[in-house]
Amino acid sequence: MSKLIAGNWKMNGSLAANQALVEAIATGLAAAGPTKCAVALCAPALYLDQISRQIKALAQQNIAGAAIDLGAQDISVHASGAYTGEVSGAMLKEFGVRYAIVGHSERRQYHGESDAVVSLKAKAALAHGITPIVCVGETLEQREAGKTEEVVKRQLAAVIHDNGHCISEIVVAYEPVWAIGTGKTATPEMAQAVHAVLRAQLKAATAHPERVKILYGGSMNAANAAELLAQGDIDGGLIGGASLKAPDFLKIIAAAQ
Ligand code: PEP
């Protein structure tokens, strides 16, 4: 299956910085020729419109804009109404958003998002034709206690339970919490082992498991991407820090081709 490389900008960026970053990525992609993998930029909600317009303008100049999809970093479980600060699936869709990250460990940790909430967010995304990138992953403590498999399976099971046959339309991202933003990457073997567990769980849950991409995330960078992406069950990457530097992000995309 073709790979997906998605950048998670987190709460970074500015109008000027985004403009320069998107231009550098699009120009780099155009120079490299036809892109064989999918590329997405998951930006802060406020900037989605800016990036969407810029991508369209670049595409009109034949500068690879069409090869870049937009992603949000979160989505409300609610359709509309008195939910101050929330952004709905319908709103995201209006701005051409293709993906929404749900259940990132930073949201689970700092915003108390439970498996049940993450699952409802995946459902809200699917209801609006947005592909949820469902993040699962264990903490260091859980890994050291031998609970990695149990934790990731529980997190994915919640989403499978609530989303039934639509589960073949999701993307899963395995992100060991101890590897996010720390510079510590899971070895390719460690990552592959967890991906195989998730793949088996998806096979048991849907008639079309081959449609589901399982991304690795956690300090993936230009130097380690090729080895991680060469693993049989690693279908792409969710990239934090390295997605903010165009040359690094472009090298990861090149490694995925
Ligand atoms: C992430 O935020 O999803 C992530 C993987 O971050 P980093 O690449 O910086 O570890």
Short mmCIF file of C-alpha atoms and ligand atoms in Angstrom, two decimals:
data_model
loop_
_atom_site.label_atom_id
_atom_site.label_comp_id
_atom_site.label_asym_id
_atom_site.label_seq_id
_atom_site.Cartn_x
_atom_site.Cartn_y
_atom_site.Cartn_z
CA MET A 1 0.00 0.00 0.00
CA SER A 2 1.19 3.56 -0.60
CA LYS A 3 2.52 5.24 2.50
CA LEU A 4 1.22 8.33 4.31
CA ILE A 5 3.53 10.91 5.85
CA ALA A 6 1.61 13.32 8.07
CA GLY A 7 3.17 16.30 9.81
CA ASN A 8 1.77 17.24 13.21
CA TRP A 9 2.72 20.85 13.72
CA LYS A 10 1.20 20.89 17.21
CA MET A 11 0.86 24.47 18.59
CA ASN A 12 3.58 25.90 16.39
CA GLY A 13 3.59 28.32 13.49
CA SER A 14 2.67 31.84 12.46
CA LEU A 15 1.28 33.29 9.25
CA ALA A 16 4.79 34.05 8.01
CA ALA A 17 6.39 30.79 9.17
CA ASN A 18 3.57 28.66 7.73
CA GLN A 19 3.80 30.43 4.39
CA ALA A 20 7.52 29.72 4.16
CA LEU A 21 7.22 26.13 5.37
CA VAL A 22 4.41 25.16 2.99
CA GLU A 23 6.17 26.81 0.09
CA ALA A 24 9.42 24.98 0.86
CA ILE A 25 7.63 21.63 1.17
CA ALA A 26 5.61 22.09 -2.02
CA THR A 27 8.61 23.30 -3.99
CA GLY A 28 10.69 20.38 -2.71
CA LEU A 29 7.98 17.91 -3.65
CA ALA A 30 7.62 19.42 -7.11
CA ALA A 31 11.38 19.21 -7.67
CA ALA A 32 11.42 15.54 -6.62
CA GLY A 33 8.84 14.59 -9.27
CA PRO A 34 5.58 12.64 -8.87
CA THR A 35 5.00 11.78 -5.21
CA LYS A 36 4.23 8.12 -4.62
CA CYS A 37 3.15 8.57 -1.02
CA ALA A 38 0.39 10.69 0.48
CA VAL A 39 1.44 13.81 2.38
CA ALA A 40 -0.64 15.65 4.97
CA LEU A 41 -0.05 18.73 7.10
CA CYS A 42 -1.95 18.79 10.41
CA ALA A 43 -1.87 22.43 11.40
CA PRO A 44 -3.47 24.44 14.23
CA ALA A 45 -7.15 24.99 13.33
CA LEU A 46 -6.77 28.74 12.88
CA TYR A 47 -4.25 28.27 10.10
CA LEU A 48 -6.09 25.64 8.07
CA ASP A 49 -7.67 28.28 5.84
CA GLN A 50 -4.34 29.96 5.17
CA ILE A 51 -2.72 26.65 4.22
CA SER A 52 -5.66 25.50 2.15
CA ARG A 53 -5.54 28.71 0.09
CA GLN A 54 -1.78 28.47 -0.30
CA ILE A 55 -1.91 24.83 -1.41
CA LYS A 56 -4.59 25.70 -4.00
CA ALA A 57 -2.56 28.64 -5.29
CA LEU A 58 0.58 26.50 -5.56
CA ALA A 59 -1.36 23.78 -7.39
CA GLN A 60 -2.51 26.37 -9.92
CA GLN A 61 1.15 27.06 -10.64
CA ASN A 62 1.73 23.29 -10.87
CA ILE A 63 3.78 23.35 -7.69
CA ALA A 64 2.75 20.11 -6.01
CA GLY A 65 -0.06 21.67 -4.00
CA ALA A 66 -2.45 18.97 -5.13
CA ALA A 67 -0.23 16.34 -3.52
CA ILE A 68 -0.63 17.85 -0.06
CA ASP A 69 -3.67 17.16 2.10
CA LEU A 70 -4.85 19.18 5.06
CA GLY A 71 -5.28 17.72 8.52
CA ALA A 72 -6.65 19.02 11.81
CA GLN A 73 -5.18 18.12 15.19
CA ASP A 74 -8.51 17.55 16.91
CA ILE A 75 -12.25 17.52 16.24
CA SER A 76 -15.28 18.03 18.46
CA VAL A 77 -17.52 15.11 19.32
CA HIS A 78 -20.46 17.54 18.97
CA ALA A 79 -22.15 18.68 15.76
CA SER A 80 -22.80 22.29 16.85
CA GLY A 81 -24.02 24.35 19.78
CA ALA A 82 -22.84 25.63 23.14
CA TYR A 83 -19.35 24.09 23.21
CA THR A 84 -17.03 27.06 23.60
CA GLY A 85 -13.69 26.64 21.91
CA GLU A 86 -14.63 23.52 19.98
CA VAL A 87 -14.34 23.02 16.20
CA SER A 88 -16.84 20.70 14.53
CA GLY A 89 -16.39 18.19 11.74
CA ALA A 90 -18.65 20.24 9.46
CA MET A 91 -16.45 23.31 10.00
CA LEU A 92 -13.30 21.37 9.22
CA LYS A 93 -14.88 19.88 6.14
CA GLU A 94 -15.79 23.36 4.87
CA PHE A 95 -12.09 24.15 4.80
CA GLY A 96 -11.18 21.03 2.85
CA VAL A 97 -9.76 19.08 5.77
CA ARG A 98 -9.07 15.43 4.86
CA TYR A 99 -7.65 14.09 8.14
CA ALA A 100 -8.13 14.75 11.86
CA ILE A 101 -5.74 13.48 14.50
CA VAL A 102 -7.72 12.03 17.42
CA GLY A 103 -6.43 10.74 20.73
CA HIS A 104 -2.94 12.20 20.48
CA SER A 105 -1.19 11.43 23.76
CA GLU A 106 -0.90 15.16 24.49
CA ARG A 107 -4.69 15.43 24.36
CA ARG A 108 -5.13 12.29 26.44
CA GLN A 109 -2.61 13.59 28.97
CA TYR A 110 -3.36 17.34 29.18
CA HIS A 111 -7.04 17.36 28.29
CA GLY A 112 -8.10 14.14 29.98
CA GLU A 113 -9.39 12.52 26.79
CA SER A 114 -10.55 8.99 27.56
CA ASP A 115 -10.74 6.06 25.15
CA ALA A 116 -14.50 6.71 24.96
CA VAL A 117 -14.03 10.36 23.95
CA VAL A 118 -11.35 9.44 21.39
CA SER A 119 -13.72 6.92 19.91
CA LEU A 120 -16.51 9.51 19.64
CA LYS A 121 -14.08 11.90 17.96
CA ALA A 122 -13.20 9.22 15.41
CA LYS A 123 -16.93 8.75 14.84
CA ALA A 124 -17.50 12.50 14.38
CA ALA A 125 -14.70 12.64 11.82
CA LEU A 126 -16.02 9.64 9.87
CA ALA A 127 -19.52 11.14 9.87
CA HIS A 128 -18.11 14.15 8.00
CA GLY A 129 -15.99 12.22 5.53
CA ILE A 130 -12.81 13.10 7.42
CA THR A 131 -10.29 10.31 8.04
CA PRO A 132 -9.43 10.08 11.73
CA ILE A 133 -5.78 9.40 12.53
CA VAL A 134 -6.33 7.46 15.73
CA CYS A 135 -3.30 7.63 18.03
CA VAL A 136 -2.51 4.82 20.42
CA GLY A 137 0.58 4.23 22.52
CA GLU A 138 1.94 3.22 25.86
CA THR A 139 3.80 5.26 28.47
CA LEU A 140 7.29 4.24 29.59
CA GLU A 141 5.85 2.91 32.83
CA GLN A 142 3.38 0.74 30.93
CA ARG A 143 6.10 -0.58 28.61
CA GLU A 144 8.35 -1.42 31.53
CA ALA A 145 5.44 -3.24 33.20
CA GLY A 146 5.01 -5.36 30.05
CA LYS A 147 1.65 -3.77 29.29
CA THR A 148 2.30 -2.30 25.83
CA GLU A 149 0.14 -4.76 23.94
CA GLU A 150 -2.70 -4.57 26.45
CA VAL A 151 -2.74 -0.75 26.35
CA VAL A 152 -2.68 -0.26 22.59
CA LYS A 153 -5.25 -3.00 22.05
CA ARG A 154 -7.57 -1.44 24.62
CA GLN A 155 -7.23 1.99 22.99
CA LEU A 156 -7.92 0.65 19.51
CA ALA A 157 -10.71 -1.67 20.72
CA ALA A 158 -12.70 1.34 21.96
CA VAL A 159 -12.61 2.88 18.49
CA ILE A 160 -13.42 -0.43 16.79
CA HIS A 161 -16.34 -0.99 19.14
CA ASP A 162 -18.00 2.36 18.35
CA ASN A 163 -17.24 2.54 14.65
CA GLY A 164 -18.21 -0.90 13.36
CA HIS A 165 -17.81 -1.43 9.65
CA CYS A 166 -16.37 2.10 9.19
CA ILE A 167 -13.19 0.94 10.88
CA SER A 168 -11.59 0.20 7.52
CA GLU A 169 -11.74 3.97 6.84
CA ILE A 170 -9.49 5.01 9.72
CA VAL A 171 -5.74 5.52 9.95
CA VAL A 172 -4.01 4.27 13.10
CA ALA A 173 -0.86 5.89 14.49
CA TYR A 174 1.23 3.93 16.96
CA GLU A 175 2.99 6.55 19.06
CA PRO A 176 4.83 5.29 22.13
CA VAL A 177 4.38 8.19 24.56
CA TRP A 178 7.99 7.90 25.76
CA ALA A 179 9.21 8.50 22.19
CA ILE A 180 7.18 11.64 21.43
CA GLY A 181 9.31 14.77 21.32
CA THR A 182 12.03 13.07 23.36
CA GLY A 183 14.48 12.07 20.65
CA LYS A 184 14.05 8.44 21.80
CA THR A 185 12.71 6.37 18.93
CA ALA A 186 11.35 2.87 19.18
CA THR A 187 13.72 0.54 17.33
CA PRO A 188 12.29 -0.66 14.02
CA GLU A 189 11.83 -4.11 15.60
CA MET A 190 9.97 -2.70 18.61
CA ALA A 191 7.70 -0.62 16.40
CA GLN A 192 7.08 -3.47 13.96
CA ALA A 193 6.11 -5.81 16.80
CA VAL A 194 3.38 -3.42 18.00
CA HIS A 195 2.23 -2.68 14.46
CA ALA A 196 1.79 -6.42 13.87
CA VAL A 197 -0.40 -6.64 16.97
CA LEU A 198 -2.53 -3.74 15.74
CA ARG A 199 -2.73 -5.24 12.25
CA ALA A 200 -3.99 -8.54 13.68
CA GLN A 201 -6.59 -6.68 15.73
CA LEU A 202 -7.80 -4.83 12.63
CA LYS A 203 -7.93 -8.08 10.65
CA ALA A 204 -10.28 -9.53 13.20
CA ALA A 205 -12.45 -6.39 13.12
CA THR A 206 -12.97 -5.63 9.44
CA ALA A 207 -13.28 -7.40 6.13
CA HIS A 208 -10.97 -4.77 4.62
CA PRO A 209 -7.96 -4.49 6.93
CA GLU A 210 -5.76 -3.81 3.91
CA ARG A 211 -7.31 -0.33 3.66
CA VAL A 212 -6.07 0.73 7.10
CA LYS A 213 -2.69 2.43 7.24
CA ILE A 214 -0.77 2.07 10.50
CA LEU A 215 1.67 4.95 10.97
CA TYR A 216 4.56 5.11 13.40
CA GLY A 217 5.13 8.31 15.37
CA GLY A 218 7.70 9.23 17.99
CA SER A 219 10.86 11.13 17.11
CA MET A 220 10.85 9.88 13.53
CA ASN A 221 13.39 11.97 11.64
CA ALA A 222 15.42 12.19 8.45
CA ALA A 223 18.03 9.80 9.83
CA ASN A 224 15.82 6.99 11.14
CA ALA A 225 12.80 7.17 8.80
CA ALA A 226 14.03 4.76 6.11
CA GLU A 227 14.66 1.92 8.54
CA LEU A 228 11.33 2.38 10.30
CA LEU A 229 9.40 2.70 7.05
CA ALA A 230 11.01 -0.48 5.69
CA GLN A 231 9.18 -2.59 8.28
CA GLY A 232 6.37 -4.71 6.86
CA ASP A 233 3.58 -3.23 8.94
CA ILE A 234 4.70 0.40 9.07
CA ASP A 235 2.64 2.24 6.49
CA GLY A 236 3.90 5.75 7.11
CA GLY A 237 4.72 8.23 9.80
CA LEU A 238 3.15 10.86 12.02
CA ILE A 239 5.90 13.40 12.40
CA GLY A 240 6.06 16.11 15.05
CA GLY A 241 9.30 18.08 15.43
CA ALA A 242 10.83 17.06 12.11
CA SER A 243 7.74 18.21 10.20
CA LEU A 244 8.55 21.83 11.07
CA LYS A 245 11.79 21.72 9.08
CA ALA A 246 11.13 21.39 5.35
CA PRO A 247 14.43 19.66 4.45
CA ASP A 248 13.90 17.01 7.16
CA PHE A 249 10.24 16.49 6.30
CA LEU A 250 11.13 16.14 2.60
CA LYS A 251 13.79 13.54 3.44
CA ILE A 252 11.21 11.52 5.39
CA ILE A 253 8.83 11.72 2.42
CA ALA A 254 11.64 10.58 0.11
CA ALA A 255 12.33 7.64 2.44
CA ALA A 256 8.68 6.62 2.15
CA GLN A 257 8.67 6.35 -1.65
C1 PEP B 1 3.77 13.66 17.42
O1 PEP B 1 3.54 14.69 18.00
O2 PEP B 1 2.82 13.02 16.95
C2 PEP B 1 5.15 13.21 17.30
C3 PEP B 1 5.38 12.02 16.83
O3 PEP B 1 6.12 14.09 17.70
P1 PEP B 1 7.71 13.95 17.49
O4 PEP B 1 7.93 13.48 16.08
O5 PEP B 1 8.25 15.30 17.75
O6 PEP B 1 8.19 12.93 18.47
#
